[in-house]
GROMACS .gro file of C-alpha atoms in nm:
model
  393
    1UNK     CA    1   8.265   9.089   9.757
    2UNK     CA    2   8.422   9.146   9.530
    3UNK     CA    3   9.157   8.886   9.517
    4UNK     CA    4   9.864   8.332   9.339
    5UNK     CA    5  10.145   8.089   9.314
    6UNK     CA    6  10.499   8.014   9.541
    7UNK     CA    7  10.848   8.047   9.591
    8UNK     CA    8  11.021   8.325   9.408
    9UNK     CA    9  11.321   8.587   9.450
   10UNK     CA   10  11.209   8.916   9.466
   11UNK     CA   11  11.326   9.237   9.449
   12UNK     CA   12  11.177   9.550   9.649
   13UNK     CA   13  10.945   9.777   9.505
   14UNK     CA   14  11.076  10.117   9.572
   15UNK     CA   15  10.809  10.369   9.692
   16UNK     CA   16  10.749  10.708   9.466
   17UNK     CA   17  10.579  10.984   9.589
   18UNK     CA   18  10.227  11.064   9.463
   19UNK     CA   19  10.145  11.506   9.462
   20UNK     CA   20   9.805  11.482   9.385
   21UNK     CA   21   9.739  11.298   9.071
   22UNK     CA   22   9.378  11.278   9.156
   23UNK     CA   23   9.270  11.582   9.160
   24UNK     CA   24   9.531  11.803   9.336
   25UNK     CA   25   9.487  11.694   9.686
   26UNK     CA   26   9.830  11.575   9.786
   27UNK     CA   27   9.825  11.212   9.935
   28UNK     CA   28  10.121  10.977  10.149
   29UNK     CA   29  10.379  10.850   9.928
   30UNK     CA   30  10.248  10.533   9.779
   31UNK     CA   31  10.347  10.214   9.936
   32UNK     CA   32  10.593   9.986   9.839
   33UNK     CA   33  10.395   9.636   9.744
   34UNK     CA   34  10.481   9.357   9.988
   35UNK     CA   35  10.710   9.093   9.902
   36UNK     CA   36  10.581   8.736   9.901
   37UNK     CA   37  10.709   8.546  10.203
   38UNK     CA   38  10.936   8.262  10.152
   39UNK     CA   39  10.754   8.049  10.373
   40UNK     CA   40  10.395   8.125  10.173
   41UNK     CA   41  10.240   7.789  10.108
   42UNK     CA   42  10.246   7.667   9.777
   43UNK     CA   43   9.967   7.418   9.598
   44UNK     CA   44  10.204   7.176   9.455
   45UNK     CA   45  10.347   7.041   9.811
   46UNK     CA   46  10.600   6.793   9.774
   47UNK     CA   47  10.407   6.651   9.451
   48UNK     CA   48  10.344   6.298   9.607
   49UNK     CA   49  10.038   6.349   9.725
   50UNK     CA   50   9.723   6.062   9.667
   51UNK     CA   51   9.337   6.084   9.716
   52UNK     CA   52   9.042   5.919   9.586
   53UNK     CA   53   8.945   6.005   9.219
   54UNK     CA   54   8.683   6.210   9.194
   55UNK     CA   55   8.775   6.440   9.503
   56UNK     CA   56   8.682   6.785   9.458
   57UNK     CA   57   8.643   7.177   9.601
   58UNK     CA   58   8.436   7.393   9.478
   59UNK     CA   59   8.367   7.794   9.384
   60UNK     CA   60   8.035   7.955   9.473
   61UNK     CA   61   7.977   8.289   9.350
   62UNK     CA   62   7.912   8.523   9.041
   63UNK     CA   63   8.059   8.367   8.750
   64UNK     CA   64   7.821   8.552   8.426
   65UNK     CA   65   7.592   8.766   8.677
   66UNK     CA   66   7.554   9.049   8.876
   67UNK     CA   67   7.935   9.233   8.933
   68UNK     CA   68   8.046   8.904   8.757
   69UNK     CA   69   8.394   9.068   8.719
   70UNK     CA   70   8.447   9.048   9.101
   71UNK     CA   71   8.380   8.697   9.123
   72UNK     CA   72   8.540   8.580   8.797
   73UNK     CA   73   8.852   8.749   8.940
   74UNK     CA   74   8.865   8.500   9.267
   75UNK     CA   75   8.766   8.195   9.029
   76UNK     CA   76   9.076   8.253   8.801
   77UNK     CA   77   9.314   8.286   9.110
   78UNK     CA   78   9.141   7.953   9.238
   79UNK     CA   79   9.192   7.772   8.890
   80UNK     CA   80   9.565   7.866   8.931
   81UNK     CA   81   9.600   7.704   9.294
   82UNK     CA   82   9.433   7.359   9.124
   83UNK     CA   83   9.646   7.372   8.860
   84UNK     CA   84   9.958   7.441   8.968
   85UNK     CA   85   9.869   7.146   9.233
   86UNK     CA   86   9.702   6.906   9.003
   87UNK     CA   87  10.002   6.925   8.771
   88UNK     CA   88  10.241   6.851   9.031
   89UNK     CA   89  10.032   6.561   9.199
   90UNK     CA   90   9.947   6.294   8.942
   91UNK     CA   91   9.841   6.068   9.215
   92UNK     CA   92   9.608   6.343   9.336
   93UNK     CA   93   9.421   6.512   9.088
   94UNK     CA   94   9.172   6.748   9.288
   95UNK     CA   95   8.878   6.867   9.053
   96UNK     CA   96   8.755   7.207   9.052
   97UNK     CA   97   8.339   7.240   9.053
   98UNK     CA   98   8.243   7.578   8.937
   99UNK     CA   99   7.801   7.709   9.081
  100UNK     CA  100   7.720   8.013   8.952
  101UNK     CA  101   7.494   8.209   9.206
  102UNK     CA  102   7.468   8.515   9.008
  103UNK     CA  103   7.610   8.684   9.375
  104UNK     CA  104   7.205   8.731   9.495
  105UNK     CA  105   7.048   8.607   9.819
  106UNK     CA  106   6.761   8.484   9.613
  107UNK     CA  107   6.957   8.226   9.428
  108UNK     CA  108   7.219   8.121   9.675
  109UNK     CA  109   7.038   7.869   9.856
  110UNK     CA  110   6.940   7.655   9.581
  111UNK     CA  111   7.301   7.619   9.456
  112UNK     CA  112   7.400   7.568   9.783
  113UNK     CA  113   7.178   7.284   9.797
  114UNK     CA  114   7.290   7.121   9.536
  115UNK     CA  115   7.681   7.145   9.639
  116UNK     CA  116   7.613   7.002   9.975
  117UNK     CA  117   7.425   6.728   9.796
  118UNK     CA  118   7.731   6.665   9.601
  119UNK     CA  119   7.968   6.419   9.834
  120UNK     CA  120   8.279   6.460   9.643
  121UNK     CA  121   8.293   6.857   9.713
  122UNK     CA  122   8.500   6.877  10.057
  123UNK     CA  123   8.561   7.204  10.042
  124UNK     CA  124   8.451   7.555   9.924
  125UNK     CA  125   8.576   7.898   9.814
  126UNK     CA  126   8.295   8.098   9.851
  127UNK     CA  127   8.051   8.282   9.881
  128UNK     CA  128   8.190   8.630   9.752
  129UNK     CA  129   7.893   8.845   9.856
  130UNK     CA  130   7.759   8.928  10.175
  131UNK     CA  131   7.395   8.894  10.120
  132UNK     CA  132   7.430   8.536   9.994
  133UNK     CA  133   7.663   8.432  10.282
  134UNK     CA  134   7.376   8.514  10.497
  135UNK     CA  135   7.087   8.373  10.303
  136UNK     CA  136   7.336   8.051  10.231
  137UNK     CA  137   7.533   7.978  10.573
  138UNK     CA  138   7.336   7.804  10.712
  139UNK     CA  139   7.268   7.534  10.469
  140UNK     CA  140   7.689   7.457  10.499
  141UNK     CA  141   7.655   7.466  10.844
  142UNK     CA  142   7.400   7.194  10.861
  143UNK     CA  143   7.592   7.005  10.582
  144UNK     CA  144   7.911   7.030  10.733
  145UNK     CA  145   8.125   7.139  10.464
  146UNK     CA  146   8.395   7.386  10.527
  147UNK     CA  147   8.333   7.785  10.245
  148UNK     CA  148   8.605   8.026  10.302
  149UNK     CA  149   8.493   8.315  10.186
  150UNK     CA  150   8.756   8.559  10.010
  151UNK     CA  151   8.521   8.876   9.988
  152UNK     CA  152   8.220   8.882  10.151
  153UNK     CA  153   8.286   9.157  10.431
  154UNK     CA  154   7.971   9.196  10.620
  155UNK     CA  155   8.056   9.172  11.031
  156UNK     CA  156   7.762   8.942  11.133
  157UNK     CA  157   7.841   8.658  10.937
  158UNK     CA  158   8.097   8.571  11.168
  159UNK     CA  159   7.798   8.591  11.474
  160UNK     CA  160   7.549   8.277  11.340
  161UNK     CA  161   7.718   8.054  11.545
  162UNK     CA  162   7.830   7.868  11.227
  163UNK     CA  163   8.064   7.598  11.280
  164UNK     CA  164   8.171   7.628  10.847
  165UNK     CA  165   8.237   7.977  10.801
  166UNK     CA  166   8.556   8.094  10.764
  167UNK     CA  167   8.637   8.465  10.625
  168UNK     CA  168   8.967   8.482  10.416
  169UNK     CA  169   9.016   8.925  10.518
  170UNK     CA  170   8.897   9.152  10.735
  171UNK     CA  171   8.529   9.263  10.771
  172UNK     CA  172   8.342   9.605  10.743
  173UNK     CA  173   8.435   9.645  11.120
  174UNK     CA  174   8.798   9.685  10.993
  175UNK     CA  175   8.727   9.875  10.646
  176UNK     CA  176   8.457  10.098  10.798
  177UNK     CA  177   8.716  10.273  11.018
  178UNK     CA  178   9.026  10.242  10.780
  179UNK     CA  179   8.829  10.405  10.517
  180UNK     CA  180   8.712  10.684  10.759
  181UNK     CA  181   9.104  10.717  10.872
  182UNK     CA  182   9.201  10.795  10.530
  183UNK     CA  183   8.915  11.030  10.413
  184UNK     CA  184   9.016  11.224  10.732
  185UNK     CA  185   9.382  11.237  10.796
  186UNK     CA  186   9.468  11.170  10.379
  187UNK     CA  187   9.199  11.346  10.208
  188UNK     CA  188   9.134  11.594  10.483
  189UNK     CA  189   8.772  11.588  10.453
  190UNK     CA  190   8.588  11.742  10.695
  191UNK     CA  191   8.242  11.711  10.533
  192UNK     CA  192   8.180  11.382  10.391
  193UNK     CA  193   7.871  11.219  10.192
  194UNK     CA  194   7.816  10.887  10.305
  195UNK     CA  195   7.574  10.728   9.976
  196UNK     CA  196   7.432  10.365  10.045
  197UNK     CA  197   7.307  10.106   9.808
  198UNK     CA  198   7.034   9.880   9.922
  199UNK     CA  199   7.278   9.531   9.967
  200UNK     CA  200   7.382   9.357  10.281
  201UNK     CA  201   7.704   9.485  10.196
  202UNK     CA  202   7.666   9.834  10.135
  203UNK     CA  203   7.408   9.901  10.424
  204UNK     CA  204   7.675   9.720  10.637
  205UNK     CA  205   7.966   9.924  10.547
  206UNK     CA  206   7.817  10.269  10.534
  207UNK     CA  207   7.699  10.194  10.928
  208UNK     CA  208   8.034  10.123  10.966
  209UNK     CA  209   8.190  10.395  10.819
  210UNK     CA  210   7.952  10.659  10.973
  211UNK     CA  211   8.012  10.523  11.277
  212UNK     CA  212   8.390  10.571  11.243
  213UNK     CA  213   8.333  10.923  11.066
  214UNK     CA  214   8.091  11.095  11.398
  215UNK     CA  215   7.980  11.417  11.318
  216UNK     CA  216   8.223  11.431  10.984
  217UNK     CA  217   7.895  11.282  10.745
  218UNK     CA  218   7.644  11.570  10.699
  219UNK     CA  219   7.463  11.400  10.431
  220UNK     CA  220   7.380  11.023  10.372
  221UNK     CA  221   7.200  10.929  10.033
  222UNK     CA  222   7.041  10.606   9.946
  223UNK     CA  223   7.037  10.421   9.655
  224UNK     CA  224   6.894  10.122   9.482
  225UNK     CA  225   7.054   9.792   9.306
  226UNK     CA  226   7.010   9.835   8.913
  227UNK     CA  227   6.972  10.237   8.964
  228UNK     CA  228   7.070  10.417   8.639
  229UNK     CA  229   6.964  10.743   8.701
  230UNK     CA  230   7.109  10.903   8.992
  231UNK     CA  231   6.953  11.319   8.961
  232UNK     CA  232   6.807  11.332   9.327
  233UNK     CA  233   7.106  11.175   9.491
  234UNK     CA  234   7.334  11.420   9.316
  235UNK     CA  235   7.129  11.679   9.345
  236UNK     CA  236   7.136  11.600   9.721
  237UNK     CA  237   7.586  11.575   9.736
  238UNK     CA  238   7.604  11.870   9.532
  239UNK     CA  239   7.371  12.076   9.761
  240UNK     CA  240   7.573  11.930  10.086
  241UNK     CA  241   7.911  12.081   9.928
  242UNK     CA  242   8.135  11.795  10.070
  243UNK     CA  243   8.523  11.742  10.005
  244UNK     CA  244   8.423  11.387   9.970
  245UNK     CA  245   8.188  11.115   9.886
  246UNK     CA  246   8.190  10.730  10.018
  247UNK     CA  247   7.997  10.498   9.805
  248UNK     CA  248   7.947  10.197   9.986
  249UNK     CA  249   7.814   9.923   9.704
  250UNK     CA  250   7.919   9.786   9.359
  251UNK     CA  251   8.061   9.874   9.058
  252UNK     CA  252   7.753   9.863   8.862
  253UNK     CA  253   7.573  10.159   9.061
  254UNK     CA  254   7.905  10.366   9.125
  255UNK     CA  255   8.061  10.388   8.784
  256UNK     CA  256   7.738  10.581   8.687
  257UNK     CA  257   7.689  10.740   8.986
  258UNK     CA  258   8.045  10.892   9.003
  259UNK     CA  259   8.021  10.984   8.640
  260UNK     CA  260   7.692  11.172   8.691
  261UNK     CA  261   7.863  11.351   9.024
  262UNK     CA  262   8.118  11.460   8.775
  263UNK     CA  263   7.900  11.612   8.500
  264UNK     CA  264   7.678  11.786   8.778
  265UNK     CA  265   8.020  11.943   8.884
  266UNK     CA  266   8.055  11.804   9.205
  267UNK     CA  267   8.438  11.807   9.296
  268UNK     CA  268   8.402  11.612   9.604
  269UNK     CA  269   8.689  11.318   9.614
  270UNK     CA  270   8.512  10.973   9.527
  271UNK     CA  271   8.621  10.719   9.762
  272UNK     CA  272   8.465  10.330   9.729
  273UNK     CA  273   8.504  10.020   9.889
  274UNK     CA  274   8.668   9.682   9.757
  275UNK     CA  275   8.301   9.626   9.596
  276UNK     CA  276   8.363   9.880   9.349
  277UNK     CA  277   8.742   9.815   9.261
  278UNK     CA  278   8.736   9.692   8.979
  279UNK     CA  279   8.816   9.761   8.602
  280UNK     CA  280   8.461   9.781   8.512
  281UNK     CA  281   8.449  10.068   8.735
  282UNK     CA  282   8.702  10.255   8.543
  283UNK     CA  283   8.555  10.128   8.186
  284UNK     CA  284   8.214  10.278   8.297
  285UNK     CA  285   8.277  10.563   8.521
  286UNK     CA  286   8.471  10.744   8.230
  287UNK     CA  287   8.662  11.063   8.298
  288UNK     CA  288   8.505  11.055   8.692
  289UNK     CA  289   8.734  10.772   8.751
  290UNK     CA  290   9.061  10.958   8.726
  291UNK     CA  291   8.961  11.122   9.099
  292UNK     CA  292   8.877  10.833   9.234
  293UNK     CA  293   9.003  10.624   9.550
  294UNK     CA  294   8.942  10.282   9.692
  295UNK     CA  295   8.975  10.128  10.023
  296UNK     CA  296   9.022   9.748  10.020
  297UNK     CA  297   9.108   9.460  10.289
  298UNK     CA  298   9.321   9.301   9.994
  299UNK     CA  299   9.643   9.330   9.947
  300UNK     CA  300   9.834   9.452   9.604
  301UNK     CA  301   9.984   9.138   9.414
  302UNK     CA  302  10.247   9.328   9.258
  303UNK     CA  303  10.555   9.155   9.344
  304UNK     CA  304  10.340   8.817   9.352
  305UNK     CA  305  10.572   8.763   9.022
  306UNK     CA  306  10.517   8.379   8.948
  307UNK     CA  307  10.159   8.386   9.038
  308UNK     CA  308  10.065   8.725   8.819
  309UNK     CA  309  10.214   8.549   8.554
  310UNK     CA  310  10.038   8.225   8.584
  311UNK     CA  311   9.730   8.444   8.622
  312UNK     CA  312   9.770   8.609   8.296
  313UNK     CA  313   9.857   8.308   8.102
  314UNK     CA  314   9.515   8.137   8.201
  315UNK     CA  315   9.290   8.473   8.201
  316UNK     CA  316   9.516   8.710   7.956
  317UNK     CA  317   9.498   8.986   8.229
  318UNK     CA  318   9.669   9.137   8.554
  319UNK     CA  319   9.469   8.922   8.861
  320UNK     CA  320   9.210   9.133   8.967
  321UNK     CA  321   9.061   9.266   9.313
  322UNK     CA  322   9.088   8.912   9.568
  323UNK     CA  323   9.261   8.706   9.335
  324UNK     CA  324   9.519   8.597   9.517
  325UNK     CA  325   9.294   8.573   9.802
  326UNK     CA  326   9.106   8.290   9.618
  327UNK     CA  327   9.488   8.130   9.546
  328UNK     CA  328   9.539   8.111   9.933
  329UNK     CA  329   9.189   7.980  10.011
  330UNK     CA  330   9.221   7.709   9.791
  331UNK     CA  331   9.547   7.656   9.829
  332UNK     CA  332   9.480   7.563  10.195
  333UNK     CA  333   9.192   7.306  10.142
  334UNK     CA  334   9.445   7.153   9.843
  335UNK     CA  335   9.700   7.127  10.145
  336UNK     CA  336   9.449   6.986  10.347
  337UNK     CA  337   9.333   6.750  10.100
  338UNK     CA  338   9.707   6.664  10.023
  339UNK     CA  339   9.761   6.574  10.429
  340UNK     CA  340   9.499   6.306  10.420
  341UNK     CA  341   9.210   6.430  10.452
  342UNK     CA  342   8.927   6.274  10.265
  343UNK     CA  343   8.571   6.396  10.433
  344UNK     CA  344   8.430   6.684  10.500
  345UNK     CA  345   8.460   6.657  10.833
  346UNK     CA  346   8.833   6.618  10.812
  347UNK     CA  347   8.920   6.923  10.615
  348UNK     CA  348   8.699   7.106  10.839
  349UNK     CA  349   8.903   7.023  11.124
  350UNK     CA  350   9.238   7.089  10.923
  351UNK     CA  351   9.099   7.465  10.809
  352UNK     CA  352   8.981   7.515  11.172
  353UNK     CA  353   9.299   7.463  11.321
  354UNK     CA  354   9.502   7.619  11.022
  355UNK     CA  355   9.798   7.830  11.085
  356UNK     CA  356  10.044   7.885  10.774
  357UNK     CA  357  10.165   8.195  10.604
  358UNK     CA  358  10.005   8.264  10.237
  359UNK     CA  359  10.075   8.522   9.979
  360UNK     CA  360   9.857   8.788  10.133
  361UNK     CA  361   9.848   8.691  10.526
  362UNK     CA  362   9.890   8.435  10.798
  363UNK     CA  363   9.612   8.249  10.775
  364UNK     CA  364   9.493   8.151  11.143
  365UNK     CA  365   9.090   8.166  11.231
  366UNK     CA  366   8.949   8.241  11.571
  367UNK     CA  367   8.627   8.034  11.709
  368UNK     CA  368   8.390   8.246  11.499
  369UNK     CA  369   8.563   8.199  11.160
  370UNK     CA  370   8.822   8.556  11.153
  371UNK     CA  371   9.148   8.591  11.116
  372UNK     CA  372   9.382   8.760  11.406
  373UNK     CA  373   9.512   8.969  11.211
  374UNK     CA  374   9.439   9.191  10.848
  375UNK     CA  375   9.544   9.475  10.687
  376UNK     CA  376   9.342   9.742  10.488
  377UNK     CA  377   9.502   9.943  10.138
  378UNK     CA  378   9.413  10.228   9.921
  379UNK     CA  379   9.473  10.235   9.563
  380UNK     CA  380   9.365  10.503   9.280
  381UNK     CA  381   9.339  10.530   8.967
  382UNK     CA  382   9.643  10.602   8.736
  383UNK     CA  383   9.627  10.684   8.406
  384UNK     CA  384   9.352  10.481   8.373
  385UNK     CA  385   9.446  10.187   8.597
  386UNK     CA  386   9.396  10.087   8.926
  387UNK     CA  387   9.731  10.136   9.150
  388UNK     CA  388   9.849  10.114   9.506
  389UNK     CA  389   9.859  10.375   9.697
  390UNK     CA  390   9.874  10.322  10.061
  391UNK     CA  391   9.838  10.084  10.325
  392UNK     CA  392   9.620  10.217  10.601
  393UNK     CA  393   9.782  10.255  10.966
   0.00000   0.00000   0.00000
């Protein structure tokens, strides 16, 4: 799944304390947002750069399709790494190629194919979705071009033995167990619903999460992609009586689901993943969403001043869930690209061996394409936006 520009002076965010907004169940005081390092990298480097006209990177992902909010959310961050390098580079404009794969395993090969058969794309930011990293990988591997992804989550990508992947956050083995550490010791749910959708992503996060949760999850509920009625599956949570429900999936499934585990009286806390933290969640979910909770390897861009505002004067909105993530992903293949290299086998070799501090982490891969180290947040809703909340320990 389913997110930022330079040098600034900022001011600390002071921490407030939260006493149960959502639904009465008192929570840690919310987390002050981090402050963006001085050192973070920044697209326009020194603004001499040169390279061959025509040299491009590329986004792969939901653009118009499924969860297209999620994926035009990392596309707008991207557009304001390009920009903010492309007008500070004359000698180097880098062009932006935008392949909509509608975020399905079905389609994601055939775009694929035609990226890798197009030689000015060096570089990729993508894909955002688990299932199509894993249908697609391959077909990058055997090209040789470099995809970071900044969303897709799902642990075994990272096992293929692919020489191209790179993940931009932590995985479900990092969000599984976060998520479970805050239903626990946060929520203090003892009894917890664990409900599945049928993805990559959501049958990979709800193994991870019930692993992390042991004998906590005394029900576990499946559900399918495009599902619009959810009776049985509430039918099923209500009849468990837990003190809260993980939805592991998308926005497009929860915001009913939720809304119907509402109206069926179900008082449960509603936690979700980074899949379903999104606006479109709170547009659809209704009333439901004001108890709601999300877990996210992303990190809150609210002191990410210069870049939030060149965000919202090329979208007209607040960056979204892995926005920034997409800044720093394509901010290092700009830098990369900006250093000299002008193959795909170069900036391959200059993500590879990558180590530089960006808005939301060091950025510094091990052999199979992870990062050392990443963080996992919560944020809730709040009067009827998404907020901060905490930062999982």
């Amino acid at each position: 799944m389913l997110a930022a520009t330079a040098s600034l002076a900022l001011g600390a965010c002071s921490a407030r304390t939260d006493s149960g907004s959502n639904g009465g169940t008192p929570t840690a005081p919310q987390a002050s947002a981090p402050a963006q390092a001085a050192d973070a990298a920044d697209p326009k480097g020194d603004g001499k750069a040169t390279c061959a006209a025509g040299t491009a990177i590329a986004y792969a992902g939901t653009i118009n399709g499924e969860n297209a909010a999620l994926g035009q959310n990392i596309l707008n961050g991207v557009k304001v790494a390009v920009n903010r390098h492309n007008e500070a580079n004359p000698g180097c404009k880098v062009e932006l190629k935008e392949f909509e794969t509608e975020g399905t395993p079905d389609k994601a090969p055939g775009i694929v194919t035609q990226m890798v058969n197009t030689p000015q794309i060096l570089g990729v930011i993508g894909l955002p979705f688990s299932g199509e990293s894993k249908a697609a990988g391959n077909i990058f591997n055997d090209a040789g071009l470099v995809s970071i992804t900044p969303s897709a989550t799902g642990p075994g990508l990272s096992q293929n033995g692919w020489k191209t992947f790179f993940r931009g956050l932590g995985n479900d083995n990092t969000q599984g167990p976060a998520a479970a550490t805050f239903i626990t010791n946060d929520l203090k749910a003892e009894k917890v619903c664990v409900v599945e959708d049928d993805s990559e992503y959501g049958i990979g996060l709800a193994n991870a999460i019930k692993g992390a949760l042991g004998s906590k999850v005394t029900c576990n509920e499946k559900v399918k992609s495009k599902q619009i009625d959810f009776a049985a599956t509430v039918n099923a949570v209500k009849g468990a009586d837990p003190q809260a429900v993980f939805y592991a999936g998308y926005y497009r499934e929860a915001a009913p689901f939720a809304q119907q585990l509402a109206d069926a009286g179900v008082t449960a806390k509603f936690v979700a993943p980074d899949g379903v933290k999104d606006d479109e969640f709170v547009k659809g979910a209704g009333d439901a969403a004001a108890s709601a909770y999300f877990t996210c390897p992303c990190v809150p861009a609210d002191q990410f001043v210069e870049f939030t505002n060149a965000y919202k004067a090329l979208s007209g909105k607040d960056p979204g869930t892995y926005s920034p993530e997409g800044y720093d992903l394509a901010t290092i293949m700009l830098k990369g690209i900006d250093s000299g290299k002008a193959d795909r086998a170069g900036l391959l070799d200059y993500v590879k061996n990558y180590d530089g501090q960006g808005l939301t982490k060091k950025f510094k891969w091990d052999a199979t394409g992870e990062l050392a180290a990443t963080t996992v947040w919560t944020y809730k809703v709040e009067n009827g936006k998404i907020v901060r909340n905490t930062e999982i320990k």
